Structure formats: C-alpha cells, structure tokens
Coordinates of C-alpha atoms in Angstrom, one line a residue:
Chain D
X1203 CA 0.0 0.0 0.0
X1204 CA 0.8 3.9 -1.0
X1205 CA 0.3 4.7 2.9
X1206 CA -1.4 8.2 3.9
X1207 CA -0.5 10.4 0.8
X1208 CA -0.8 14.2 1.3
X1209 CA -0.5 17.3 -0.9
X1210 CA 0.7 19.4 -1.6
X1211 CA 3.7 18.6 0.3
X1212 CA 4.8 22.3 0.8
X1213 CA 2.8 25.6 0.2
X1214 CA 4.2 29.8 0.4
X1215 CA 1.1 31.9 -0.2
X1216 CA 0.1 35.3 0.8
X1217 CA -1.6 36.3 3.6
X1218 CA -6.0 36.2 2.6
X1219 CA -5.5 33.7 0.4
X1220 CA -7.5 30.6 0.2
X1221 CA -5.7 27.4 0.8
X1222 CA -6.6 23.6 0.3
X1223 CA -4.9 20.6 1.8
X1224 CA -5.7 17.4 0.3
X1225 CA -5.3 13.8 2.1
X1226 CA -5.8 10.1 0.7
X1227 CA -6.1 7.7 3.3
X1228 CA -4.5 4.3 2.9
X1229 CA -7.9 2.1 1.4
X1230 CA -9.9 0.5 3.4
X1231 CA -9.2 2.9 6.6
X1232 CA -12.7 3.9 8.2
X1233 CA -11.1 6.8 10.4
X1234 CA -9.4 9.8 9.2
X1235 CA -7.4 12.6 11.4
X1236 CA -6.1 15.7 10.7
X1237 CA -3.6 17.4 12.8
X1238 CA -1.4 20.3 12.8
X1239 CA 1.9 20.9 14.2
X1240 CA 3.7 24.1 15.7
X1241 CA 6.6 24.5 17.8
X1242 CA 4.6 26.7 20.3
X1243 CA 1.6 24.0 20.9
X1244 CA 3.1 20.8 19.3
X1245 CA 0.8 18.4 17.8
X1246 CA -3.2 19.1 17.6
X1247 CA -5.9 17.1 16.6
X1248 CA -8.1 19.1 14.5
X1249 CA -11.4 17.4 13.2
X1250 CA -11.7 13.5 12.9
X1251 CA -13.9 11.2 10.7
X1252 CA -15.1 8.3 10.7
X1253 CA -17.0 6.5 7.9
X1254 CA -16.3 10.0 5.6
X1255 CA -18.8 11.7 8.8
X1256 CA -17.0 14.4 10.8
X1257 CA -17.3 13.2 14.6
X1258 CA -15.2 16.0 16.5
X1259 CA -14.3 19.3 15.1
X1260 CA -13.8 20.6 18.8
X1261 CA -9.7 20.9 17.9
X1262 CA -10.5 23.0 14.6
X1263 CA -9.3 26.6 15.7
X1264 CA -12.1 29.4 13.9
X1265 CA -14.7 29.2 11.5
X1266 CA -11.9 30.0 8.9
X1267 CA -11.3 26.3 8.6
X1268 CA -13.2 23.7 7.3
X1269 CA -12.6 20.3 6.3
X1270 CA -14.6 17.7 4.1
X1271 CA -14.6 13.8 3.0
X1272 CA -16.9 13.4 0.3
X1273 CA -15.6 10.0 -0.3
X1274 CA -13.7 7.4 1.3
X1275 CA -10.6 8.2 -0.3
X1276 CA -10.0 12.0 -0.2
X1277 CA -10.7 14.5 2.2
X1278 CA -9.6 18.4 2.1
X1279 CA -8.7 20.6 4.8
X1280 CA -9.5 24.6 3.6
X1281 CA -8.4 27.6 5.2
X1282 CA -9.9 30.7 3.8
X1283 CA -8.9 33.7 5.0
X1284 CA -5.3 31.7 5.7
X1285 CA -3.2 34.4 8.1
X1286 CA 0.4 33.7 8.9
X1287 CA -0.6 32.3 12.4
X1288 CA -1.7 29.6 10.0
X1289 CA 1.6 28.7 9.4
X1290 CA 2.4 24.6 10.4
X1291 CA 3.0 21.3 9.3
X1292 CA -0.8 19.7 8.7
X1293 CA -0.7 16.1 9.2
X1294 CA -3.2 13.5 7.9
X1295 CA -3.5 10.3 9.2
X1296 CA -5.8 7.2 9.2
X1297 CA -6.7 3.9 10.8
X1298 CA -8.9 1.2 10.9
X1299 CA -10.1 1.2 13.9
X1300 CA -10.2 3.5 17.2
X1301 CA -8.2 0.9 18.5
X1302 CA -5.5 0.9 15.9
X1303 CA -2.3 2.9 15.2
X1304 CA -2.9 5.5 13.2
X1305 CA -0.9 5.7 9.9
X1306 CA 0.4 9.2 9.3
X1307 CA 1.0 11.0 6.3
X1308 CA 4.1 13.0 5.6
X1309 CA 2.8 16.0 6.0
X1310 CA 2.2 19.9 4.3
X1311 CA 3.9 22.3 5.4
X1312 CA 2.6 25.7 4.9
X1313 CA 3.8 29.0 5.0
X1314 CA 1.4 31.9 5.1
X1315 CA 3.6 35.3 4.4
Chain I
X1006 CA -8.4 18.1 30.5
X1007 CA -5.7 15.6 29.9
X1008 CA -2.2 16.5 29.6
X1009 CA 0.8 14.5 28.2
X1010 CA 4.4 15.5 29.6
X1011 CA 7.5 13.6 28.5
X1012 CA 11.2 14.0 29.9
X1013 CA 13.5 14.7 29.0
X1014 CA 12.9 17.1 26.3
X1015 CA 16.6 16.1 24.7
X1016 CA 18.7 13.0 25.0
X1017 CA 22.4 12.7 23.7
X1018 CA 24.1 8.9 24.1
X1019 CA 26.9 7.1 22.8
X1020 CA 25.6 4.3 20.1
X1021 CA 25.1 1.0 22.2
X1022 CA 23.6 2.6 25.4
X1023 CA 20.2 1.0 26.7
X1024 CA 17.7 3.7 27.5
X1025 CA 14.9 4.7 28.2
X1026 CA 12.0 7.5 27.9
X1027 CA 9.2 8.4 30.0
X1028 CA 5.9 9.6 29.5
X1029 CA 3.7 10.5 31.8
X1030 CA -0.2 11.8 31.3
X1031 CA -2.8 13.2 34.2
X1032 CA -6.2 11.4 33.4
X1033 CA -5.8 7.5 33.6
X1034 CA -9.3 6.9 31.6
X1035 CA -7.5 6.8 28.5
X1036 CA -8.5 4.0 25.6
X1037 CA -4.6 3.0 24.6
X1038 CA -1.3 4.8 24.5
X1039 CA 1.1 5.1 21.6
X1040 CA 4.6 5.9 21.0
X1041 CA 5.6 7.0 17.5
X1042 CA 8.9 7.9 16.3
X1043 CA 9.5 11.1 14.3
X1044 CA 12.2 11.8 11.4
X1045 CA 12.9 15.4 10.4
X1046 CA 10.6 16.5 7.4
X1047 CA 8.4 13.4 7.9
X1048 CA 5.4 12.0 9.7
X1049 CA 5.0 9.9 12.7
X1050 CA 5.6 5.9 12.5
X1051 CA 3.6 3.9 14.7
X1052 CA 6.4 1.8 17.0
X1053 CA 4.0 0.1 19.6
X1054 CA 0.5 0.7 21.1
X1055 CA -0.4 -0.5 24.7
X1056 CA -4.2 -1.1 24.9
X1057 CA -5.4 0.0 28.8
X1058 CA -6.1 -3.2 29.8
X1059 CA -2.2 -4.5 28.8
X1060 CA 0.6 -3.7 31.0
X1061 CA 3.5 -3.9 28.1
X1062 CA 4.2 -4.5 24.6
X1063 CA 7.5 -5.6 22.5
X1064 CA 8.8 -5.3 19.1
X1065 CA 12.2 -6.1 18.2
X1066 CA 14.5 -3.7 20.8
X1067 CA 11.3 -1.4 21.6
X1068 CA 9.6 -2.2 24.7
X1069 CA 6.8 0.0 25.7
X1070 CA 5.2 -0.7 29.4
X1071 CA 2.3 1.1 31.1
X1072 CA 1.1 1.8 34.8
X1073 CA -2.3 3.4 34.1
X1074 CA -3.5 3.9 37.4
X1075 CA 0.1 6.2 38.2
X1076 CA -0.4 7.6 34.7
X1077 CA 2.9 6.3 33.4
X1078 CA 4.9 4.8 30.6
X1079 CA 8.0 4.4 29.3
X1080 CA 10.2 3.4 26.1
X1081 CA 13.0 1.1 26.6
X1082 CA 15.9 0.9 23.9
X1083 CA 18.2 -2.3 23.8
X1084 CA 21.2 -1.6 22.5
X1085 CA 20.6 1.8 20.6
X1086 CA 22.0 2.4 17.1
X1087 CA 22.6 5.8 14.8
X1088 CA 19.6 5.1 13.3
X1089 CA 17.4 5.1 16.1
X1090 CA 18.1 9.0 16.6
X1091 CA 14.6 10.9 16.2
X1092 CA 11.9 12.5 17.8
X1093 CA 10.1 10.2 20.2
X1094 CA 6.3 11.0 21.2
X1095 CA 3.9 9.2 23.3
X1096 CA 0.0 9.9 23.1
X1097 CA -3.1 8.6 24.9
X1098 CA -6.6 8.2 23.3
X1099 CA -9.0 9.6 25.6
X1100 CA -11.5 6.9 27.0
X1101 CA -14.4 9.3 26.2
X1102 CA -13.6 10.8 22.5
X1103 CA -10.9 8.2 21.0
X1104 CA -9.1 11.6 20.0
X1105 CA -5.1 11.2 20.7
X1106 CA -3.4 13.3 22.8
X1107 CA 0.2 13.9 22.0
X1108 CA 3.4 14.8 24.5
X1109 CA 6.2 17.1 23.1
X1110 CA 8.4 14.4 22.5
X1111 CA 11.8 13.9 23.4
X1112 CA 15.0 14.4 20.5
X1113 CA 17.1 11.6 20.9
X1114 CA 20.5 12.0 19.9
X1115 CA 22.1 8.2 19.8
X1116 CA 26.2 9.2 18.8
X1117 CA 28.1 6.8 16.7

C-alpha cells in the first residue's frame, strides 16, 4: 500500500488567500485525522472522521477552517482567510479502527507570508 | 483536561547505550497509549500501542510498558543504534472521544 498520501507537500502563499490541503487515506481505513503541528503548541488534533462523517471538530481553531470527505478516499482541509498564524506542518493520518495505530501521512507544510 | 508531559525534552548517548523514555499523562481513563517515532521533514511511525487493559508491549529492541493507574509509561531501547536518533512521542486516546493526545516528544541523539 501507498500509505497516507498528502499534498501538496509544501505551500508559500500570501496572507488572505484561500488554501486547500488534500489527504488520501490508505484504502480500506474507516477513520481519518487531521492534525497540525507548531513548535509553540506541538501536535493538535483538528477534526476526525469516521466512515467519511466528521465526529469531532472541537480541535479545529475558527470558523476560517473547514474540512470535508466526500468520499472514502479523499478528504480536504480549507483555510480561507489563511493568516500567517496559520503557518504549520498539517498532518493527515488514518486507521482502521479507534483501537489501531494511526498511519500518518508525511505532511504539508505551509507558510502563510 | 488531559495532559501528556514527556522527559527529557533532549537525550544525547553514545551508540550501544540501553535507554529509556518516559511519558507521563494526568487522566488514567485513556482508551490506549502510543509511542511514534519522528524523522525530520516526515510524519509519525507507529512503534507500539499499549491497549489500557495491557501492561506492556514488545517489538524487536522497543519495549513500551504502562502503569495506568500512576499515569505512566515508558520506552526502553536495547542496545541503541545511529539510526534510532529521532523525535520520540507518546499519546493517549482519551476513554471518552478516542481523540489522541500527544506529548512534546523527546529528541534523541544516539552518537556513533
């Protein structure tokens, strides 16, 4: 298997700019995480799905983001207005089952100017 | 709210060294605890995963135990090697929402 595949792997843009951060979980894999890392606050669990059905979104910092899984092999996390306090290393990852390790992608890193 | 704290932040030993890292987290109704490894510019690997009901878990030179009612656990590494230099962090799935709660990590340095 591919694993977790993520893109786009990096990504500069300007400050109020729309971005979109695309995640295909390995097959088969009924729960999907996103996360974001910072030095400041480490590693955050964003939102969470399971069965393409977002279960927790408590992590996901303002209405400025939103994520989706119309299928059960892609889902997109969008920022729109991004701000440079935006700026991290988003990680997708998958699994499943709760019980399971969770299989991480290798991340975006994005840089809001 | 549950917090994960592991120590030390930094480790530096010579190649060959046995060691081990400790995590520590302040609610003991968690689902499982994890410990992933880390490489620079990548994402986490999955090393072991201690349900709550187990008390430790092997693979290969990793041995993960836990003491959930002290809100412990540590990573023990036989014989450590060059290549086992990365990040190291430990998480707990809370009992209630199965979301995983990571530590900082700790940056292991194993010198050749």
């Amino acid at each position: 298997d591919a694993g977790v595949i993520q893109s786009p792997r990096h990504e500069v843009t300007e400050m109020g700019q729309e971005v979109t951060l695309r995640c295909k979980p390995i097959s088969g894999h009924d729960y999907l995480f996103w996360y974001r890392q910072t030095m400041m606050r480490g590693l955050e669990l964003l939102i969470y799905f399971n069965n393409n059905v977002p279960i927790d979104d408590s992590g996901m910092p303002e209405d400025r983001f939103s994520a989706k899984m119309p299928n059960a092999s892609f889902s997109t996390l969008k920022i729109q207005p991004s701000e440079p306090r935006d700026s991290a290393v988003y990680f997708c990852a998958s699994s499943d089952r709760v019980n399971q390790p969770q299989h991480f992608g290798d991340g975006t890193r994005l840089s809001i100017l | 709210k549950q917090e994960v704290t592991q120590i030390p932040a930094a480790l530096s030993v010579p190649e060959g060294e046995n060691l081990v890292l400790n995590c520590s987290f302040t609610d003991s109704a968690i689902y499982n605890l994890q410990w992933f490894r880390q490489d620079p510019g990548k994402g986490l690997t999955s090393l072991l995963l201690i349900q709550s009901s187990q008390r430790e878990q092997t693979s290969g030179r990793l041995n993960a135990s836990l003491d959930k009612s002290s809100g412990r656990s540590t990573l023990y590494i036989a014989a450590s090697q060059p290549g086992d230099s990365a990040t190291y962090l430990c998480a707990v799935t809370e009992d209630s929402s199965y979301k995983l709660i990571f530590g900082s990590g700790t940056r292991l340095l194993v010198r050749p």
